[in-house]
PDB file of C-alpha atoms and ligand atoms in Angstrom:
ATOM      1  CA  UNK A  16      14.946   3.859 -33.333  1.00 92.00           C
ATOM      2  CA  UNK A  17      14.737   3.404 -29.520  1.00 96.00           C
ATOM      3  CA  UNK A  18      12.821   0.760 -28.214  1.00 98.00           C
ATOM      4  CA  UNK A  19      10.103   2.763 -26.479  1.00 98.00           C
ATOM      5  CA  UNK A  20       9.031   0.458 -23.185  1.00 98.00           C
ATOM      6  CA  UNK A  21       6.548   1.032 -20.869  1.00 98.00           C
ATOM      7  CA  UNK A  22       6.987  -0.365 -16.913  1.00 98.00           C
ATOM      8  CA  UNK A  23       4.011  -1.986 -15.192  1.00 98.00           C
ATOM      9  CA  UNK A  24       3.803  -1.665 -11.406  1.00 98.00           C
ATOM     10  CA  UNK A  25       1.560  -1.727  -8.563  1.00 97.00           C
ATOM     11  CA  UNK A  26       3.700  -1.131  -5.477  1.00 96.00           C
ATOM     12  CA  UNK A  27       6.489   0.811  -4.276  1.00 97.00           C
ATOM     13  CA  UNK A  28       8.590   0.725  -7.906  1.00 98.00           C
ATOM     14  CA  UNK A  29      12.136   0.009  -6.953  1.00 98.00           C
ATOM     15  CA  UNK A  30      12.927  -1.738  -9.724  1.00 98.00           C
ATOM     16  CA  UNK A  31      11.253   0.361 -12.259  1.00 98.00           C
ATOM     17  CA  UNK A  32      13.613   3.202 -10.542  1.00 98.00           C
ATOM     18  CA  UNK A  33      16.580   1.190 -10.991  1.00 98.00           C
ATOM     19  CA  UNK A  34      16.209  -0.243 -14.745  1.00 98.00           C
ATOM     20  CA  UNK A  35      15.558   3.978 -15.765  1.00 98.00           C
ATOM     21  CA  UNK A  36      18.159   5.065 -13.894  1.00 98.00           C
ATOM     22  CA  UNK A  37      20.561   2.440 -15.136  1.00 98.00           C
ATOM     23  CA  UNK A  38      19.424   3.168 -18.825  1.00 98.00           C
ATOM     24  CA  UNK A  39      19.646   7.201 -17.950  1.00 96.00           C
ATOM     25  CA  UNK A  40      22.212   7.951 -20.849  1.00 96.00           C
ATOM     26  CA  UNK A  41      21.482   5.012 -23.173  1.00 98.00           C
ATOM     27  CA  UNK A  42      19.780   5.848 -26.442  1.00 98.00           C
ATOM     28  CA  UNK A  43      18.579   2.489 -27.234  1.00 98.00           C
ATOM     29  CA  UNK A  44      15.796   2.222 -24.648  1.00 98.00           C
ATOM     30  CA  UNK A  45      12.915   5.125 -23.819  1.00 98.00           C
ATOM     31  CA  UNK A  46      10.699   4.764 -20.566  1.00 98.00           C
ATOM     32  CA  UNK A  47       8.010   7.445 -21.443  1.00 98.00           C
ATOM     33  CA  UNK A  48       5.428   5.387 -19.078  1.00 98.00           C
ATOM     34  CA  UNK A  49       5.072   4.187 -16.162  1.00 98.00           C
ATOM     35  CA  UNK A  50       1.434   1.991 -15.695  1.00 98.00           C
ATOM     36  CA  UNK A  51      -0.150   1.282 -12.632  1.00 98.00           C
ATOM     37  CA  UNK A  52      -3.230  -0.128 -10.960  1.00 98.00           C
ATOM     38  CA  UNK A  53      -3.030   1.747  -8.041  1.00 98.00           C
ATOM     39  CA  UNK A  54      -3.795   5.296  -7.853  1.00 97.00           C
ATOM     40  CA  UNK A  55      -1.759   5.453  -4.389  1.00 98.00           C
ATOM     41  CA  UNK A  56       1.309   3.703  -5.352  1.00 98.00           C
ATOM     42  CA  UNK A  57       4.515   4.713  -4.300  1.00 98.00           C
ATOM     43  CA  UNK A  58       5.511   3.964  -7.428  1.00 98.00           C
ATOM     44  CA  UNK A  59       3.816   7.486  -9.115  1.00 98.00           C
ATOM     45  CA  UNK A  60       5.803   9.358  -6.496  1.00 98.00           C
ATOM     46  CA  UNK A  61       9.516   8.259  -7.780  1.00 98.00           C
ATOM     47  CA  UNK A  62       7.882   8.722 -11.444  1.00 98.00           C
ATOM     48  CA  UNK A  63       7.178  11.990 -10.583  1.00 98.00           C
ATOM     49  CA  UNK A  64      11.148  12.362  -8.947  1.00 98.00           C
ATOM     50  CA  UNK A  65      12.363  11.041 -12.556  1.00 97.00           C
ATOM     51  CA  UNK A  66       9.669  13.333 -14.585  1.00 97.00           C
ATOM     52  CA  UNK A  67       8.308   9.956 -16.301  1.00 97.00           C
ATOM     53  CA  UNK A  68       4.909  10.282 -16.965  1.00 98.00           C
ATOM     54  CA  UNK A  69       2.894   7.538 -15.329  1.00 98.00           C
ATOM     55  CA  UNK A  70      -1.297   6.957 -15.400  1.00 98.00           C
ATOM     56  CA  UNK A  71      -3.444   4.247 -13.340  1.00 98.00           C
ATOM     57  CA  UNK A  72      -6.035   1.966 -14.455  1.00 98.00           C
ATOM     58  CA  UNK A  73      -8.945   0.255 -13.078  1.00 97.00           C
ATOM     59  CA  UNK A  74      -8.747  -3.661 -12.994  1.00 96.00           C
ATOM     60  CA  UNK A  75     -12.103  -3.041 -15.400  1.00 96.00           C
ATOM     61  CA  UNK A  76      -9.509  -1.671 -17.706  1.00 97.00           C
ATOM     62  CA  UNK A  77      -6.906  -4.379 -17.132  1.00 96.00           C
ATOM     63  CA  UNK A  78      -9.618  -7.113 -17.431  1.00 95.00           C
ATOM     64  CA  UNK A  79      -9.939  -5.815 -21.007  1.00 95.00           C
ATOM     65  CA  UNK A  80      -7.004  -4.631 -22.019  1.00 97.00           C
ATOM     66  CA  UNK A  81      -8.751  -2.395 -24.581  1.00 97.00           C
ATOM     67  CA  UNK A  82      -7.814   1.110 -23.167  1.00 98.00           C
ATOM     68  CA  UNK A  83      -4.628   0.474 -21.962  1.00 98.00           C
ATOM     69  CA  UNK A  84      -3.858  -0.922 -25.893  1.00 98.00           C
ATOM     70  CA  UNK A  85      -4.876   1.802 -27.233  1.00 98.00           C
ATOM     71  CA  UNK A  86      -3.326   4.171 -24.601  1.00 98.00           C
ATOM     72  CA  UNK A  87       0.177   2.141 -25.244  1.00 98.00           C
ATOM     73  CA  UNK A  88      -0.389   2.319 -29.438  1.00 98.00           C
ATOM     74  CA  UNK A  89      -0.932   6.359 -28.592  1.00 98.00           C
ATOM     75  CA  UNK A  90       2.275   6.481 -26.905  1.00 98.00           C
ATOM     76  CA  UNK A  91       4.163   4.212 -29.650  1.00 98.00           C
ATOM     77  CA  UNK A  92       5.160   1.517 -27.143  1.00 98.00           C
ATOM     78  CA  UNK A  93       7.272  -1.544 -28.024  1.00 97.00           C
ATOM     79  CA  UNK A  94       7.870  -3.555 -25.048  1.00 98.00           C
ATOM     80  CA  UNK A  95       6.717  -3.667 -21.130  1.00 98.00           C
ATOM     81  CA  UNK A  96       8.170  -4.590 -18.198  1.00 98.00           C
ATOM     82  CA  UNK A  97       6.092  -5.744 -15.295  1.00 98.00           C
ATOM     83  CA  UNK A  98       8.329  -4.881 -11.879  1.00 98.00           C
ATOM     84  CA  UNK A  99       5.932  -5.670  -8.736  1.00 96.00           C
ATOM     85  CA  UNK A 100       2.683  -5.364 -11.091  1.00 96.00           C
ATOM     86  CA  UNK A 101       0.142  -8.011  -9.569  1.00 92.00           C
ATOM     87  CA  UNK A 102      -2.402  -8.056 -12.081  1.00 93.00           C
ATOM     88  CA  UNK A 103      -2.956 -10.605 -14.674  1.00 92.00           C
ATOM     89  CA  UNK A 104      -1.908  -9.101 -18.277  1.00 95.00           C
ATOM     90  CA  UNK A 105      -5.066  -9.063 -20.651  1.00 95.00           C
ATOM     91  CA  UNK A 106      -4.576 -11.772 -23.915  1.00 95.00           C
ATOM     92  CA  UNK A 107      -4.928  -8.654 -25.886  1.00 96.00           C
ATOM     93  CA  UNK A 108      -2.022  -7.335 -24.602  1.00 97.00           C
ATOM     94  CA  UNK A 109       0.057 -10.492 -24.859  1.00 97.00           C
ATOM     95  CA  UNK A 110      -1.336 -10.978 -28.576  1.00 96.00           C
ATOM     96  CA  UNK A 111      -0.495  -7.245 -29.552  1.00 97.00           C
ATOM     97  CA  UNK A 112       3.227  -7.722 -27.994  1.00 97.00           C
ATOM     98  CA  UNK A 113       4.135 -10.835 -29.062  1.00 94.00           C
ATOM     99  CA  UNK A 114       7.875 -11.976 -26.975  1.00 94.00           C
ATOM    100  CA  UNK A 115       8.568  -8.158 -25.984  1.00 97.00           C
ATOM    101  CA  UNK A 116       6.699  -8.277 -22.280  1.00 98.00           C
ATOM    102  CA  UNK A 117       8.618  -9.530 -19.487  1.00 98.00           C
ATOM    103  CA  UNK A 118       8.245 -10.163 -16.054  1.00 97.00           C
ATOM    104  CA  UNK A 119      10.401 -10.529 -12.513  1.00 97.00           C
ATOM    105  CA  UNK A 120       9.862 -12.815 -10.108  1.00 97.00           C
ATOM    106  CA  UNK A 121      11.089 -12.742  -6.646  1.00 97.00           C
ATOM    107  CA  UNK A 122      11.615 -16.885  -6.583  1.00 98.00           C
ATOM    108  CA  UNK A 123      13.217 -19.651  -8.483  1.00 98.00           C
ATOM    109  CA  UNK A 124       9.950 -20.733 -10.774  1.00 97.00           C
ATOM    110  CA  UNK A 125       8.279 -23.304 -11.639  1.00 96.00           C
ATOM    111  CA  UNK A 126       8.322 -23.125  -7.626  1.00 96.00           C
ATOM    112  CA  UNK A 127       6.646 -20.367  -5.346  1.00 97.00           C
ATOM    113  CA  UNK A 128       4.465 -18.861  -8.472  1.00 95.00           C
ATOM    114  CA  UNK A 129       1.181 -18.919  -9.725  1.00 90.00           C
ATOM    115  CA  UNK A 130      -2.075 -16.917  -8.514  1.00 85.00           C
ATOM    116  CA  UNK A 131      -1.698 -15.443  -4.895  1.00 87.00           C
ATOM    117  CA  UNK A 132       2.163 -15.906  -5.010  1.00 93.00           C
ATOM    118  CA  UNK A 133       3.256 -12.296  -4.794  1.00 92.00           C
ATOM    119  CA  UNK A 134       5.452 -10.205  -2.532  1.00 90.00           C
ATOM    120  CA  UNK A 135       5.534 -11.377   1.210  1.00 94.00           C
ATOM    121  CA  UNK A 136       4.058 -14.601   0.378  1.00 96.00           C
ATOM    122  CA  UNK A 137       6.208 -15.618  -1.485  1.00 97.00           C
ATOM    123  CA  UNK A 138       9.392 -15.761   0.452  1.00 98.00           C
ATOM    124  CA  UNK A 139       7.386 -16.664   3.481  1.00 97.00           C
ATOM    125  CA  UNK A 140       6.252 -19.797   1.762  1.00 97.00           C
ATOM    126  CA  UNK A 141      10.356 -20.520   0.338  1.00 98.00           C
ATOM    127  CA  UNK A 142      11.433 -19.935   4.192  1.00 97.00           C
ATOM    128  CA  UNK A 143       8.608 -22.219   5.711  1.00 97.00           C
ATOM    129  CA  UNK A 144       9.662 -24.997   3.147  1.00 97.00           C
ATOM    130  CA  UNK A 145      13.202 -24.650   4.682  1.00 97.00           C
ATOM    131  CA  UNK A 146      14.594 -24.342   1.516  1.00 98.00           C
ATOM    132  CA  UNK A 147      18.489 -23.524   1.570  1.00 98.00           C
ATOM    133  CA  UNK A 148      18.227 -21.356  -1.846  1.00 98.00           C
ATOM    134  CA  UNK A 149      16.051 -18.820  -3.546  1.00 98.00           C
ATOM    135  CA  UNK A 150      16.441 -16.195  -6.193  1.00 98.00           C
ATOM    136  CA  UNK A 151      14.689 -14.445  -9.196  1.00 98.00           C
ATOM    137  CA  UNK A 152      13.271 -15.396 -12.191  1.00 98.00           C
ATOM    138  CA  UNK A 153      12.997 -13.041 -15.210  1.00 98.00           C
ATOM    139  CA  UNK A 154      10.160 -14.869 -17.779  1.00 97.00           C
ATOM    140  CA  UNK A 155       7.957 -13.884 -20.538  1.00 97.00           C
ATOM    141  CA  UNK A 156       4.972 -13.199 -20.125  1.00 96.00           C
ATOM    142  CA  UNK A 157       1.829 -15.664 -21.302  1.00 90.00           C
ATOM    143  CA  UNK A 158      -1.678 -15.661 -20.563  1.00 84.00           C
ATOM    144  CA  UNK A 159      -0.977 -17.526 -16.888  1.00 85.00           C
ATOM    145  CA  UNK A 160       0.519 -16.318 -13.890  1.00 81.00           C
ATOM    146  CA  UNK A 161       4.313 -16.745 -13.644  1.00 85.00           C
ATOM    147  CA  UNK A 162       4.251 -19.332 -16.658  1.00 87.00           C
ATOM    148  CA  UNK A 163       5.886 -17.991 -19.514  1.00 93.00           C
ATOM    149  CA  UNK A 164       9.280 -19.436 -21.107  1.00 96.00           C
ATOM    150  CA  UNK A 165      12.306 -18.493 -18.693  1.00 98.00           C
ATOM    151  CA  UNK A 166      14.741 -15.912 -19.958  1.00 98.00           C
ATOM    152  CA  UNK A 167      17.208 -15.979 -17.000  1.00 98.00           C
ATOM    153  CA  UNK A 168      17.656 -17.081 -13.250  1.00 98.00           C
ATOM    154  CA  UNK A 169      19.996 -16.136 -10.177  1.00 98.00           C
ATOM    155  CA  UNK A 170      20.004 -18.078  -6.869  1.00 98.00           C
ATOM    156  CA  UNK A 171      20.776 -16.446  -2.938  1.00 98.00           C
ATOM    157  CA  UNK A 172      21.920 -18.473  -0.023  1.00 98.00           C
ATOM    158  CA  UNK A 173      18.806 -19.103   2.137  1.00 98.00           C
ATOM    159  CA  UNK A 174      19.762 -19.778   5.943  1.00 98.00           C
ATOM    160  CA  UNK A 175      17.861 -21.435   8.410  1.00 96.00           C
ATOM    161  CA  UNK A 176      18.213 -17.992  10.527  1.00 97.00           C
ATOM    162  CA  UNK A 177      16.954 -15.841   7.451  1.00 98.00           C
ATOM    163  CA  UNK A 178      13.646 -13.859   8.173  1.00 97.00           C
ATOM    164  CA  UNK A 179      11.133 -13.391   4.913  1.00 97.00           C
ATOM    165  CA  UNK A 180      12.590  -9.749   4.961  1.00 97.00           C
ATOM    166  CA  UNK A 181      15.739 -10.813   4.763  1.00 98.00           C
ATOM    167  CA  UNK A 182      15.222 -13.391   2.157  1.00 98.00           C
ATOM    168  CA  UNK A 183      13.427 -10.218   0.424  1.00 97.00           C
ATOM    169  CA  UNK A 184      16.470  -8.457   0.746  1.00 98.00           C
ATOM    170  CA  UNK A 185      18.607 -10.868  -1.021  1.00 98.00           C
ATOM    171  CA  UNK A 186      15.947 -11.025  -3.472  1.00 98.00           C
ATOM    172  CA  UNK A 187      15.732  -7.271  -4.331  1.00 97.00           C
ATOM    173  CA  UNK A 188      19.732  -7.276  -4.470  1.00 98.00           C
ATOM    174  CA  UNK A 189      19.296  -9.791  -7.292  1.00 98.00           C
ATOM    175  CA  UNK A 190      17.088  -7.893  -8.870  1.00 98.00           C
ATOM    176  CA  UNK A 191      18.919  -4.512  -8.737  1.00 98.00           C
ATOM    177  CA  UNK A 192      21.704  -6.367  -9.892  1.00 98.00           C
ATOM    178  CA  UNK A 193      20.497  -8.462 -13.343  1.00 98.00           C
ATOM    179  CA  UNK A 194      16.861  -7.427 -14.488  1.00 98.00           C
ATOM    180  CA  UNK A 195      18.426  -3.878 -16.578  1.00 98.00           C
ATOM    181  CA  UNK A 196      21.364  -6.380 -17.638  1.00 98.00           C
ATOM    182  CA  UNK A 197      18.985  -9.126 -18.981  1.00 98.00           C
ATOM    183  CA  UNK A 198      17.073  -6.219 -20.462  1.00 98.00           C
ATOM    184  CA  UNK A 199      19.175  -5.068 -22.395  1.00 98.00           C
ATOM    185  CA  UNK A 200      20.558  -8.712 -22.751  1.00 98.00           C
ATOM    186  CA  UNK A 201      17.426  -9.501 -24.967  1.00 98.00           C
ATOM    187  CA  UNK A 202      16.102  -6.006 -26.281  1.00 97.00           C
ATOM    188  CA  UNK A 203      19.578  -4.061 -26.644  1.00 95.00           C
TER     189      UNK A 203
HETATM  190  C1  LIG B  14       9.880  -7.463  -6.436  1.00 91.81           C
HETATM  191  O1  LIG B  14      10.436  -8.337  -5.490  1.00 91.81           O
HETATM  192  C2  LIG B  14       9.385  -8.205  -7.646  1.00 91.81           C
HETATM  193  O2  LIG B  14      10.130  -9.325  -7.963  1.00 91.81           O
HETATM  194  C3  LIG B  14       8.030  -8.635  -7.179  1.00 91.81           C
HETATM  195  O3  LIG B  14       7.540  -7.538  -6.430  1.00 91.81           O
HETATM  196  C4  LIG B  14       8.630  -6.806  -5.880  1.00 91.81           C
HETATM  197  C5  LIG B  14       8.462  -5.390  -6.333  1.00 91.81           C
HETATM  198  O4  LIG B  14       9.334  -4.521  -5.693  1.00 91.81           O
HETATM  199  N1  LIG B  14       7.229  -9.112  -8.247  1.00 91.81           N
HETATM  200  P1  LIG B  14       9.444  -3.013  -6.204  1.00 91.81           P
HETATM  201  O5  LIG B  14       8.023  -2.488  -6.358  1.00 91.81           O
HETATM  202  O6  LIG B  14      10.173  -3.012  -7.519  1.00 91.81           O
HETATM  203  O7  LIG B  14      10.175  -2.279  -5.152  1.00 91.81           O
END
């Protein structure tokens, strides 16, 4: 039986484009969903491009958690993946998926995470620390931002000439690179 995941994600969905595409011809893993909270995202538009079917709801709804539980239980999903989602994940959710949702972050945690620490921010706040190094975190996911036990990390040279963009940059190669490897890592 395929693992049937669905993706969480609020922004432009880069990552959610890459781990489908990369899992294209693989029978072990389904994407039938992609989740937002945005009813603008970019995110819906390269959904629509790879004919996955993907649905918004209100923060009401992700306060709760009831709707999008039973929404996910309609569509027989196993596992999520949050890839640029910014919401907190409702307890219900975290109860009724015990170990099978994950989450990327664009830093080396413990450091840079936590409530507000998203996107931009964080690599501005990594590049006005002057750190040398950065990278991404994959963790699962608990009832606290970025706080969940730590599946895998991968650092990136940080120079003392390197914008937030670029920092972003090396970030999002990172992530290209390992979060559809470590998924399939743990759930393959
Ligand atoms: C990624 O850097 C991810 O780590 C962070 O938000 C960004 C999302 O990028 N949480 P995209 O939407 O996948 O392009």
């Amino acid at each position: 039986m395929p693992l049937r995941i669905a993706i969480f994600a609020s922004g432009s969905g880069s990552n959610a484009e890459n781990i489908i595409s990369f899992f294209s011809s693989d029978p072990r893993f389904e994407f039938p969903v992609i989740i937002s909270n945005k009813k603008n995202a970019f995110v819906h538009l390269r959904a629509e491009k790879l004919k996955i079917h993907s649905v918004t709801f209100s923060r009401e709804d992700f306060e709760s958690g009831e709707s999008i539980l039973y929404f996910l239980q309609s569509q027989q999903i196993n596992a999520i993946i949050l890839a640029g989602f910014l919401l907190k994940i409702p307890i219900k959710l975290i109860q009724a998926f015990p170990n099978k949702i994950i989450n990327i972050h664009p830093a080396l945690l413990p450091k840079y995470g936590g409530k507000g620490m998203y996107g931009h921010h964080v690599h501005e706040a990594v590049k006005n620390a002057g750190e040398t190094v950065s990278g991404i975190t994959i963790h699962y996911v608990n009832e606290h931002y970025d706080d969940g036990n730590i599946i895998f990390q991968a650092k990136c040279s940080v120079l003392p000439t390197d914008t937030s963009e670029i920092i972003a940059e090396k970030v999002h190669k990172l992530e290209y690179e390992y979060f559809p490897r470590v998924i399939e890592e743990i759930w393959g």
